[in-house]
Short mmCIF file of C-alpha atoms and ligand atoms in Angstrom, two decimals:
data_model
loop_
_atom_site.label_atom_id
_atom_site.label_comp_id
_atom_site.label_asym_id
_atom_site.label_seq_id
_atom_site.Cartn_x
_atom_site.Cartn_y
_atom_site.Cartn_z
CA MET A 23 -0.21 0.05 -0.09
CA VAL A 24 1.24 3.25 -0.71
CA VAL A 25 0.02 6.20 1.01
CA ASP A 26 -0.04 9.72 -0.84
CA GLU A 27 1.90 12.31 1.41
CA LEU A 28 -0.86 14.50 2.20
CA THR A 29 -3.66 12.57 1.97
CA TYR A 30 -1.43 10.99 4.66
CA PHE A 31 -0.46 13.95 6.41
CA VAL A 32 -4.17 16.14 5.90
CA LEU A 33 -5.87 12.10 7.64
CA THR A 34 -3.48 12.73 10.15
CA VAL A 35 -4.42 16.75 10.80
CA LEU A 36 -8.12 15.65 11.56
CA LEU A 37 -7.96 13.52 13.09
CA THR A 38 -6.21 14.93 15.46
CA VAL A 39 -8.42 18.10 15.23
CA VAL A 40 -11.58 15.97 16.31
CA SER A 41 -9.24 14.29 19.28
CA ALA A 42 -9.15 18.42 20.40
CA ALA A 43 -12.16 18.90 19.54
CA VAL A 44 -13.84 16.19 21.33
CA LEU A 45 -11.64 16.82 24.64
CA THR A 46 -12.83 20.30 24.80
CA LEU A 47 -16.51 19.85 24.42
CA ILE A 48 -15.91 17.26 27.22
CA ARG A 49 -14.33 19.67 29.51
CA ILE A 50 -17.46 22.81 28.40
CA PHE A 51 -20.16 20.01 29.62
CA HIS A 52 -18.11 18.38 31.88
CA GLY A 53 -16.36 20.98 34.10
CA GLN A 54 -13.06 21.67 34.39
CA ARG A 55 -10.09 19.13 35.29
CA PRO A 56 -6.74 19.41 35.31
CA CYS A 57 -6.15 16.34 33.20
CA LEU A 58 -8.95 17.47 31.33
CA ASP A 59 -6.38 20.86 30.82
CA CYS A 60 -3.44 18.66 29.65
CA TRP A 61 -5.21 16.69 27.54
CA ILE A 62 -6.39 19.55 25.59
CA VAL A 63 -3.25 21.18 25.58
CA ALA A 64 -1.39 18.55 24.78
CA SER A 65 -3.63 18.11 20.85
CA TYR A 66 -3.22 20.71 19.73
CA ALA A 67 0.67 20.74 20.79
CA GLN A 68 0.25 17.85 18.36
CA ILE A 69 -2.12 19.79 15.08
CA VAL A 70 0.71 22.61 15.60
CA ALA A 71 3.53 20.81 15.57
CA LEU A 72 1.61 18.88 12.40
CA LEU A 73 0.95 21.90 10.21
CA ILE A 74 4.31 22.73 10.95
CA LEU A 75 5.38 19.18 9.25
CA LEU A 76 2.61 20.28 6.07
CA LEU A 77 2.96 23.28 5.43
CA GLN A 78 7.26 22.81 5.49
CA ALA A 79 7.89 19.97 2.75
CA THR A 80 11.42 20.69 3.61
CA PRO A 81 11.85 21.76 7.30
CA SER A 82 14.27 23.28 8.45
CA ASN A 83 17.05 22.27 11.89
CA SER A 84 14.31 25.16 13.07
CA SER A 85 11.02 24.56 12.79
CA LEU A 86 12.08 20.15 13.00
CA PHE A 87 13.61 21.59 16.31
CA LEU A 88 9.93 23.17 16.56
CA MET A 89 7.56 20.24 15.93
CA ASN A 90 10.17 17.49 18.01
CA SER A 91 9.56 19.90 21.27
CA LEU A 92 6.06 20.67 20.34
CA PHE A 93 5.71 15.87 19.95
CA TRP A 94 7.31 15.36 23.31
CA ALA A 95 5.89 17.76 24.86
CA SER A 96 2.58 16.69 23.98
CA PHE A 97 4.10 13.30 25.51
CA ILE A 98 5.04 14.56 28.38
CA LEU A 99 1.36 16.29 29.33
CA ILE A 100 -0.17 13.45 28.64
CA VAL A 101 1.21 11.52 31.19
CA VAL A 102 0.85 14.42 33.63
CA GLY A 103 -2.77 14.07 32.24
CA HIS A 104 -3.05 10.35 33.10
CA HIS A 105 -1.17 10.82 36.75
CA ASN A 106 -4.05 14.02 37.55
CA TYR A 107 -6.89 11.57 36.31
CA LEU A 108 -5.55 8.70 38.26
CA GLN A 109 -4.80 10.95 41.30
CA LEU A 110 -0.97 9.11 41.98
CA LYS A 111 1.14 11.66 43.31
CA LEU A 112 3.44 13.51 40.47
CA ASN A 113 7.42 12.82 41.34
CA ARG A 114 8.97 16.65 39.87
CA ARG A 115 12.24 15.55 39.75
CA PHE A 116 11.63 12.77 37.97
CA ILE A 117 9.06 14.54 35.20
CA SER A 118 12.34 17.95 34.60
CA LEU A 119 14.15 15.53 34.28
CA VAL A 120 12.13 13.45 31.65
CA ILE A 121 11.90 16.96 30.30
CA VAL A 122 15.79 18.05 30.87
CA SER A 123 16.46 15.02 28.47
CA TYR A 124 14.22 15.52 26.11
CA LEU A 125 15.36 18.88 25.55
CA ILE A 126 18.44 16.99 25.00
CA LEU A 127 18.41 14.48 22.33
CA ASN A 128 15.83 17.08 20.49
CA LEU A 129 18.66 19.54 20.45
CA TYR A 130 21.17 16.84 19.61
CA SER A 131 19.20 15.07 16.77
CA THR A 132 18.89 18.51 14.95
CA LEU A 133 21.76 19.39 14.97
CA PHE A 134 24.06 16.58 14.73
CA ILE A 135 21.70 13.99 12.81
CA ASN A 136 20.68 13.96 8.89
CA ASP A 137 19.90 10.70 8.70
CA THR A 138 16.19 10.83 8.15
CA VAL A 139 15.91 6.99 9.96
CA GLN A 140 17.40 7.29 12.92
CA ARG A 141 15.58 11.18 13.96
CA VAL A 142 12.32 9.24 13.35
CA SER A 143 14.51 6.34 15.13
CA ILE A 144 14.90 8.60 18.12
CA PHE A 145 11.70 10.38 18.06
CA SER A 146 9.39 7.46 17.78
CA ALA A 147 11.38 5.28 20.72
CA ALA A 148 11.14 8.49 23.38
CA ILE A 149 7.00 8.52 22.31
CA ALA A 150 7.28 4.39 22.96
CA LEU A 151 8.55 5.39 26.47
CA CYS A 152 5.74 7.21 27.58
CA CYS A 153 3.80 4.67 25.31
CA PHE A 154 4.64 2.04 27.71
CA TYR A 155 4.95 4.15 30.92
CA CYS A 156 1.07 5.08 30.83
CA ALA A 157 0.46 1.57 30.03
CA VAL A 158 2.49 0.56 33.26
CA LEU A 159 0.91 3.52 35.33
CA TYR A 160 -3.54 1.82 34.53
CA PHE A 161 -1.92 -1.68 35.21
CA ARG A 162 -0.44 -0.83 38.28
CA TYR A 163 -4.06 0.99 38.87
CA PHE A 164 -5.95 -2.01 37.60
CA LEU A 165 -3.68 -4.24 40.37
CA ASN A 166 -6.16 -2.17 42.85
CA ASN A 167 -9.67 -0.72 41.05
CA HIS A 168 -11.13 -4.47 39.26
CA LYS A 169 -11.81 -1.97 36.42
CA PRO A 170 -12.58 -3.86 32.50
CA ALA A 171 -12.73 -0.38 31.13
CA LEU A 172 -8.72 -0.25 31.74
CA TRP A 173 -7.71 -2.91 30.21
CA LEU A 174 -8.58 -0.20 27.03
CA VAL A 175 -6.41 1.93 28.50
CA ILE A 176 -3.42 0.00 28.78
CA GLY A 177 -3.97 -1.91 25.70
CA LEU A 178 -4.48 1.39 23.53
CA TYR A 179 -1.14 2.32 25.28
CA LEU A 180 0.42 -1.23 24.60
CA PHE A 181 -0.82 -0.88 20.44
CA LEU A 182 0.75 2.71 20.46
CA GLY A 183 4.29 1.76 21.88
CA ILE A 184 4.52 -1.38 20.20
CA CYS A 185 3.48 0.09 16.93
CA LEU A 186 5.77 3.07 17.42
CA LEU A 187 8.46 0.56 17.99
CA LEU A 188 7.45 -1.77 14.69
CA ARG A 189 7.65 2.01 13.20
CA ILE A 190 11.46 2.63 14.03
CA TYR A 191 11.58 -1.28 12.58
CA PHE A 192 10.16 -1.80 9.60
CA ALA A 193 11.76 2.45 7.99
CA ARG A 194 14.59 1.22 8.84
CA GLN A 195 14.19 -1.96 6.56
CA GLN A 196 13.32 0.22 3.64
CA GLN A 197 15.49 0.73 0.65
CA ASP A 198 14.41 3.93 -1.10
CA GLU A 199 14.52 7.06 1.86
CA SER A 200 11.77 9.10 0.09
CA GLN A 201 9.44 6.25 0.79
CA GLN A 202 10.66 5.00 4.29
CA LEU A 203 7.77 6.44 6.12
CA LEU A 204 4.79 6.63 3.57
CA LEU A 205 5.29 2.47 2.04
CA GLY A 206 3.42 -0.97 3.25
CA ALA A 207 3.48 -1.68 6.98
CA PRO A 208 5.34 1.52 8.36
CA ALA A 209 2.07 3.80 5.89
CA LEU A 210 -0.64 1.45 7.72
CA LEU A 211 1.22 1.42 11.64
CA SER A 212 1.41 4.73 10.74
CA LEU A 213 -2.20 5.82 10.20
CA ALA A 214 -2.74 3.51 12.67
CA LEU A 215 -0.91 4.98 15.17
CA PHE A 216 -2.55 8.66 14.91
CA THR A 217 -5.66 6.95 15.52
CA ALA A 218 -5.10 5.02 18.35
CA ASN A 219 -3.45 8.64 19.52
CA ALA A 220 -6.61 10.21 18.66
CA LEU A 221 -8.42 7.69 19.74
CA GLN A 222 -7.22 8.03 23.23
CA SER A 223 -9.44 10.88 24.24
CA TYR A 224 -12.74 9.17 22.86
CA VAL A 225 -11.60 5.91 25.78
CA PHE A 226 -11.14 8.65 28.43
CA TYR A 227 -14.49 10.45 27.07
CA PHE A 228 -16.62 7.41 27.96
CA LEU A 229 -14.01 5.70 30.45
CA MET A 230 -15.07 8.29 32.80
CA HIS A 231 -18.51 9.01 31.82
CA TRP A 232 -18.82 4.99 32.18
CA ARG A 233 -17.32 5.45 36.32
CA GLN A 234 -19.32 8.66 37.01
CA ILE A 235 -22.56 7.02 35.31
CA ILE A 236 -22.48 4.14 36.62
CA GLN A 237 -21.63 4.64 40.17
CA LEU A 238 -23.97 6.81 40.29
CA GLU A 239 -26.56 4.29 39.04
CA GLN A 240 -25.57 2.41 41.88
CA LEU A 241 -25.94 5.04 44.76
CA ALA A 242 -29.38 6.61 43.80
CA ASN A 243 -30.67 2.97 43.26
CA TYR A 244 -28.70 0.24 45.19
CA ASP A 245 -27.57 0.30 49.32
CA VAL A 246 -25.43 -1.17 50.87
CA THR A 247 -26.64 -4.56 50.82
CA GLY A 248 -26.97 -4.98 47.32
CA ALA A 249 -30.63 -4.84 46.80
CA MET A 250 -32.18 -1.58 45.24
CA ARG A 251 -33.64 1.02 47.54
CA ARG A 252 -37.34 1.32 47.84
CA ASN A 253 -38.36 3.79 44.39
CA TYR A 254 -36.02 1.40 42.20
CA PHE A 255 -37.73 -0.84 42.66
CA ILE A 256 -41.57 0.74 42.92
CA LYS A 257 -40.14 2.05 39.83
CA LEU A 258 -39.22 -1.31 38.10
CA LEU A 259 -41.46 -3.72 39.94
CA ASP A 260 -44.31 -1.04 38.49
CA LYS A 261 -43.25 -1.98 34.33
CA MET A 262 -42.81 -5.76 35.83
CA THR A 263 -47.03 -5.47 36.21
CA ARG A 264 -47.65 -3.32 33.34
CA ARG A 265 -45.91 -5.89 30.89
CA ALA A 266 -47.81 -9.16 32.75
CA GLN A 267 -51.00 -7.51 32.69
CA PHE A 268 -50.56 -7.49 28.60
CA ARG A 269 -48.71 -10.50 28.50
CA GLY A 270 -51.24 -12.10 30.87
CA ALA A 271 -48.64 -13.76 32.35
CA GLU A 272 -48.10 -13.57 36.55
CA VAL A 273 -45.83 -12.18 39.28
CA ALA A 274 -45.29 -12.96 42.09
CA LEU A 275 -44.14 -10.82 45.42
CA ILE A 276 -42.30 -11.86 48.64
CA PHE A 277 -41.89 -9.24 51.33
CA ILE A 278 -39.69 -10.35 54.24
CA ASP A 279 -39.43 -8.58 58.11
CA LEU A 280 -36.05 -9.82 59.16
CA ASP A 281 -37.91 -10.91 62.76
CA ARG A 282 -36.05 -9.91 66.07
CA PHE A 283 -33.82 -8.30 64.87
CA LYS A 284 -33.03 -5.24 67.39
CA LEU A 285 -31.69 -8.16 69.70
CA ILE A 286 -28.95 -8.85 66.88
CA ASN A 287 -28.17 -5.06 66.84
CA ASP A 288 -28.67 -5.00 71.60
CA ASN A 289 -26.59 -7.90 71.60
CA TYR A 290 -23.84 -8.29 68.81
CA GLY A 291 -23.43 -4.75 67.92
CA HIS A 292 -24.63 -2.34 65.21
CA HIS A 293 -21.81 -3.36 62.48
CA SER A 294 -23.28 -7.35 63.22
CA GLY A 295 -26.53 -6.03 62.57
CA ASP A 296 -25.18 -4.61 59.11
CA LEU A 297 -23.17 -7.84 58.68
CA ALA A 298 -25.94 -10.05 59.13
CA LEU A 299 -27.97 -7.14 56.60
CA GLN A 300 -25.60 -7.95 54.06
CA HIS A 301 -25.58 -12.31 55.17
CA PHE A 302 -29.19 -12.22 54.29
CA ALA A 303 -29.15 -10.06 51.16
CA GLN A 304 -26.72 -12.62 49.49
CA ILE A 305 -28.68 -16.08 50.75
CA VAL A 306 -31.23 -14.41 48.54
CA MET A 307 -29.73 -12.87 45.71
CA ASN A 308 -28.56 -16.67 45.44
CA ASN A 309 -31.27 -18.14 44.72
CA LEU A 310 -32.88 -15.56 42.26
CA ARG A 311 -33.01 -15.96 38.88
CA VAL A 312 -32.47 -12.56 35.76
CA GLY A 313 -35.29 -10.87 35.37
CA ASP A 314 -36.12 -11.42 39.49
CA ILE A 315 -36.06 -7.76 41.22
CA PHE A 316 -34.61 -7.28 45.21
CA GLY A 317 -35.43 -4.58 46.95
CA ARG A 318 -34.82 -3.55 50.46
CA PHE A 319 -37.65 -1.08 51.83
CA GLY A 320 -36.79 -0.69 55.60
CA GLY A 321 -34.43 -1.17 58.27
CA GLU A 322 -35.17 -4.89 57.90
CA GLU A 323 -37.50 -4.99 55.36
CA PHE A 324 -37.01 -6.33 51.69
CA VAL A 325 -39.28 -7.29 48.78
CA ILE A 326 -38.81 -9.52 45.89
CA ALA A 327 -40.16 -9.06 42.86
CA LEU A 328 -40.75 -12.81 40.66
CA ASN A 329 -41.38 -11.84 37.12
CA ASN A 330 -43.61 -15.36 35.48
CA SER A 331 -43.78 -17.06 38.53
CA ASN A 332 -47.20 -18.60 40.29
CA THR A 333 -47.39 -18.63 43.72
CA GLN A 334 -46.37 -22.06 44.41
CA GLN A 335 -43.49 -21.00 42.50
CA ALA A 336 -42.94 -17.99 44.92
CA TYR A 337 -43.60 -19.89 47.47
CA ALA A 338 -40.97 -22.35 46.93
CA LEU A 339 -38.73 -19.90 46.48
CA ALA A 340 -39.62 -18.15 50.14
CA ASN A 341 -39.63 -21.25 51.57
CA ARG A 342 -35.93 -22.20 50.32
CA ILE A 343 -34.24 -18.25 51.54
CA ARG A 344 -35.94 -19.10 55.03
CA ILE A 345 -34.70 -22.50 55.59
CA GLN A 346 -31.21 -21.50 54.41
CA LEU A 347 -31.75 -18.58 56.30
CA HIS A 348 -31.92 -20.94 58.82
CA GLN A 349 -28.86 -23.38 58.59
CA GLN A 350 -26.05 -20.71 57.69
CA ALA A 351 -25.59 -18.92 60.20
CA LEU A 352 -23.67 -15.87 60.08
CA VAL A 353 -19.78 -16.40 62.29
CA THR A 354 -19.28 -12.51 64.34
CA ASN A 355 -16.46 -12.26 67.02
CA LYS A 356 -19.17 -12.70 69.70
CA GLY A 357 -19.96 -15.51 68.20
CA LYS A 358 -22.36 -17.27 65.74
CA VAL A 359 -26.16 -15.49 64.76
CA TYR A 360 -28.86 -17.69 63.65
CA LEU A 361 -31.19 -15.05 61.08
CA SER A 362 -34.57 -16.04 60.84
CA ALA A 363 -37.34 -13.93 58.22
CA SER A 364 -41.03 -14.32 58.30
CA PHE A 365 -42.72 -14.51 54.72
CA GLY A 366 -45.09 -12.47 52.92
CA LEU A 367 -46.33 -13.86 49.93
CA ALA A 368 -48.80 -12.10 47.39
CA SER A 369 -49.44 -12.47 42.97
CA TYR A 370 -50.61 -9.87 40.65
CA GLN A 371 -54.29 -10.40 39.23
CA HIS A 372 -53.43 -8.27 36.15
CA GLU A 373 -55.51 -5.42 38.12
CA GLY A 374 -54.82 -2.74 39.90
CA ASP A 375 -51.26 -1.17 40.58
CA CYS A 376 -48.35 -2.32 41.77
CA THR A 377 -49.09 -0.87 45.52
CA GLU A 378 -51.87 -3.04 46.00
CA LEU A 379 -49.25 -6.29 45.75
CA ILE A 380 -47.21 -4.75 48.54
CA LYS A 381 -49.92 -4.12 50.87
CA GLN A 382 -51.30 -7.51 50.09
CA ALA A 383 -47.43 -8.95 50.80
CA ASP A 384 -47.35 -6.99 54.24
CA LEU A 385 -50.26 -8.08 55.14
CA ALA A 386 -49.71 -11.88 54.63
CA MET A 387 -46.33 -10.88 56.56
CA TYR A 388 -47.79 -9.22 59.52
CA GLN A 389 -49.75 -12.54 59.25
CA ALA A 390 -46.47 -14.64 59.71
CA LYS A 391 -44.81 -12.54 62.06
CA SER A 392 -47.84 -12.82 64.42
CA GLN A 393 -47.72 -16.34 64.56
CA GLY A 394 -44.28 -16.44 66.21
CA GLY A 395 -41.93 -15.71 62.67
CA ASN A 396 -39.68 -18.16 60.71
CA LYS A 397 -42.77 -18.68 58.91
CA VAL A 398 -43.97 -17.74 54.57
CA ILE A 399 -47.87 -16.73 54.64
CA ILE A 400 -49.71 -16.37 51.65
CA TYR A 401 -52.70 -13.53 51.22
CA THR A 402 -55.95 -13.95 50.73
CA ALA A 403 -58.91 -12.00 50.44
CA GLU A 404 -59.24 -13.06 54.45
CA LEU A 405 -56.42 -11.74 55.80
CA ASN A 406 -58.19 -7.89 55.52
CA GLN A 407 -61.08 -8.59 57.75
CA GLN A 408 -58.68 -10.47 60.48
N1 GTP B 13 -27.57 -2.93 62.05
C1 GTP B 13 -28.92 -1.67 61.70
N2 GTP B 13 -30.11 -2.21 62.71
C2 GTP B 13 -30.76 -1.50 61.42
C3 GTP B 13 -30.97 -0.90 60.50
N3 GTP B 13 -31.64 -0.51 59.87
C4 GTP B 13 -33.01 -0.60 60.88
N4 GTP B 13 -31.86 -1.18 62.30
C5 GTP B 13 -32.69 -2.27 63.18
O1 GTP B 13 -33.23 -2.74 63.46
C6 GTP B 13 -34.59 -3.01 64.73
C7 GTP B 13 -35.85 -3.20 64.09
O2 GTP B 13 -36.40 -3.64 65.32
P1 GTP B 13 -37.76 -3.99 65.06
O3 GTP B 13 -38.53 -2.53 63.44
O4 GTP B 13 -38.36 -3.58 66.81
O5 GTP B 13 -38.19 -4.57 64.41
P2 GTP B 13 -37.50 -6.03 64.81
O6 GTP B 13 -36.26 -6.37 65.89
O7 GTP B 13 -37.02 -7.58 64.00
O8 GTP B 13 -39.18 -7.00 66.64
P3 GTP B 13 -39.90 -7.96 64.58
O9 GTP B 13 -39.57 -7.27 63.25
O10 GTP B 13 -41.06 -7.57 65.15
O11 GTP B 13 -39.39 -9.57 64.68
C8 GTP B 13 -34.34 -1.44 64.81
O12 GTP B 13 -33.20 -1.20 66.31
C9 GTP B 13 -33.36 -0.69 64.16
O13 GTP B 13 -32.51 0.25 64.79
C10 GTP B 13 -29.34 -1.43 59.08
O14 GTP B 13 -29.08 -0.64 58.22
N5 GTP B 13 -28.61 -1.70 59.79
#
């Protein structure tokens, strides 16, 4: 493959402009952050460097020096931005040393090296170092925060670093000096390299948003036990019952209240009480199917909605949870805690709204509690008269 020199540079400039524009938009809509500022300045520095290259067919030594300085400065800024993004302390001495070494290397290669391939090699090796450094930075971060999206960033920087090294290798293989970077594999690699470089802003855009949206959603909709908060649960239950109405399917609701929970707090401490709630929630979640939902209505009150399930299936599940709760003790430093709960069960009758269903299950649960707890009671219309 032969890439026309002009097409190659125009494409590269375009990609970098898009990258800078995306970062600027993120800053406008997402708010100011030092890491974003570093990446934005880095993108514009790259644009200026590329324009110098585009406008001067045979660049003078001074413009070569300026162009390389801008490129290297942009990668140092990217590294500084990552430090800030990951909230890592930046070793100022180390960064100053890197800046001074890059400046000396740049000056040396501009003044004393005439061979293009050698210049490209030094330039690419220096940037590859930055890329591998960023990959290591994120890998170390990944070891403590197992966020899958981090693999995207690690992979991207490894890819950039390897592309740069291959670029050196292929450039050295080419005999025709004028075509060294624009023919075959080196040309493809260079394009891939600049695409990946431009792509990094999008990766960060999605990474930042993905992390924040998930975190906010988690905080807003789920509590520490992993159960849904009341409002979110009711919203989903409402959707579930509407769908059931439409399809003529059944929805079963189980209302659960832990028995004598106050005693656990009093005898084992509030922390053990919290652990007991999480222990209970874990047992419930281990028994749910995809499509079922689990919520917490208050202190030790929980609800489960079973999609496409009849009363018998819900009864079997409630009973299974009741038995497992009784069998699987929570181990605390003051000894084992055996939990029990009262279960009330109601099923959706294809009419009314979901609040009626909750009321019925709640009533059945009170009946179970009034019979001494550790019981499953199914709602019947007679319960209203009691
Ligand atoms: N540790 C802990 N305790 C909680 C939490 N939320 C509510 N509680 C406690 O749960 C207890 C509930 O007490 P009660 O409403 O009397 O219920 P109970 O002791 O389970 O009695 P019955 O429901 O009649 O069996 C109270 O002492 C609350 O302080 C929580 O998040 N963590």
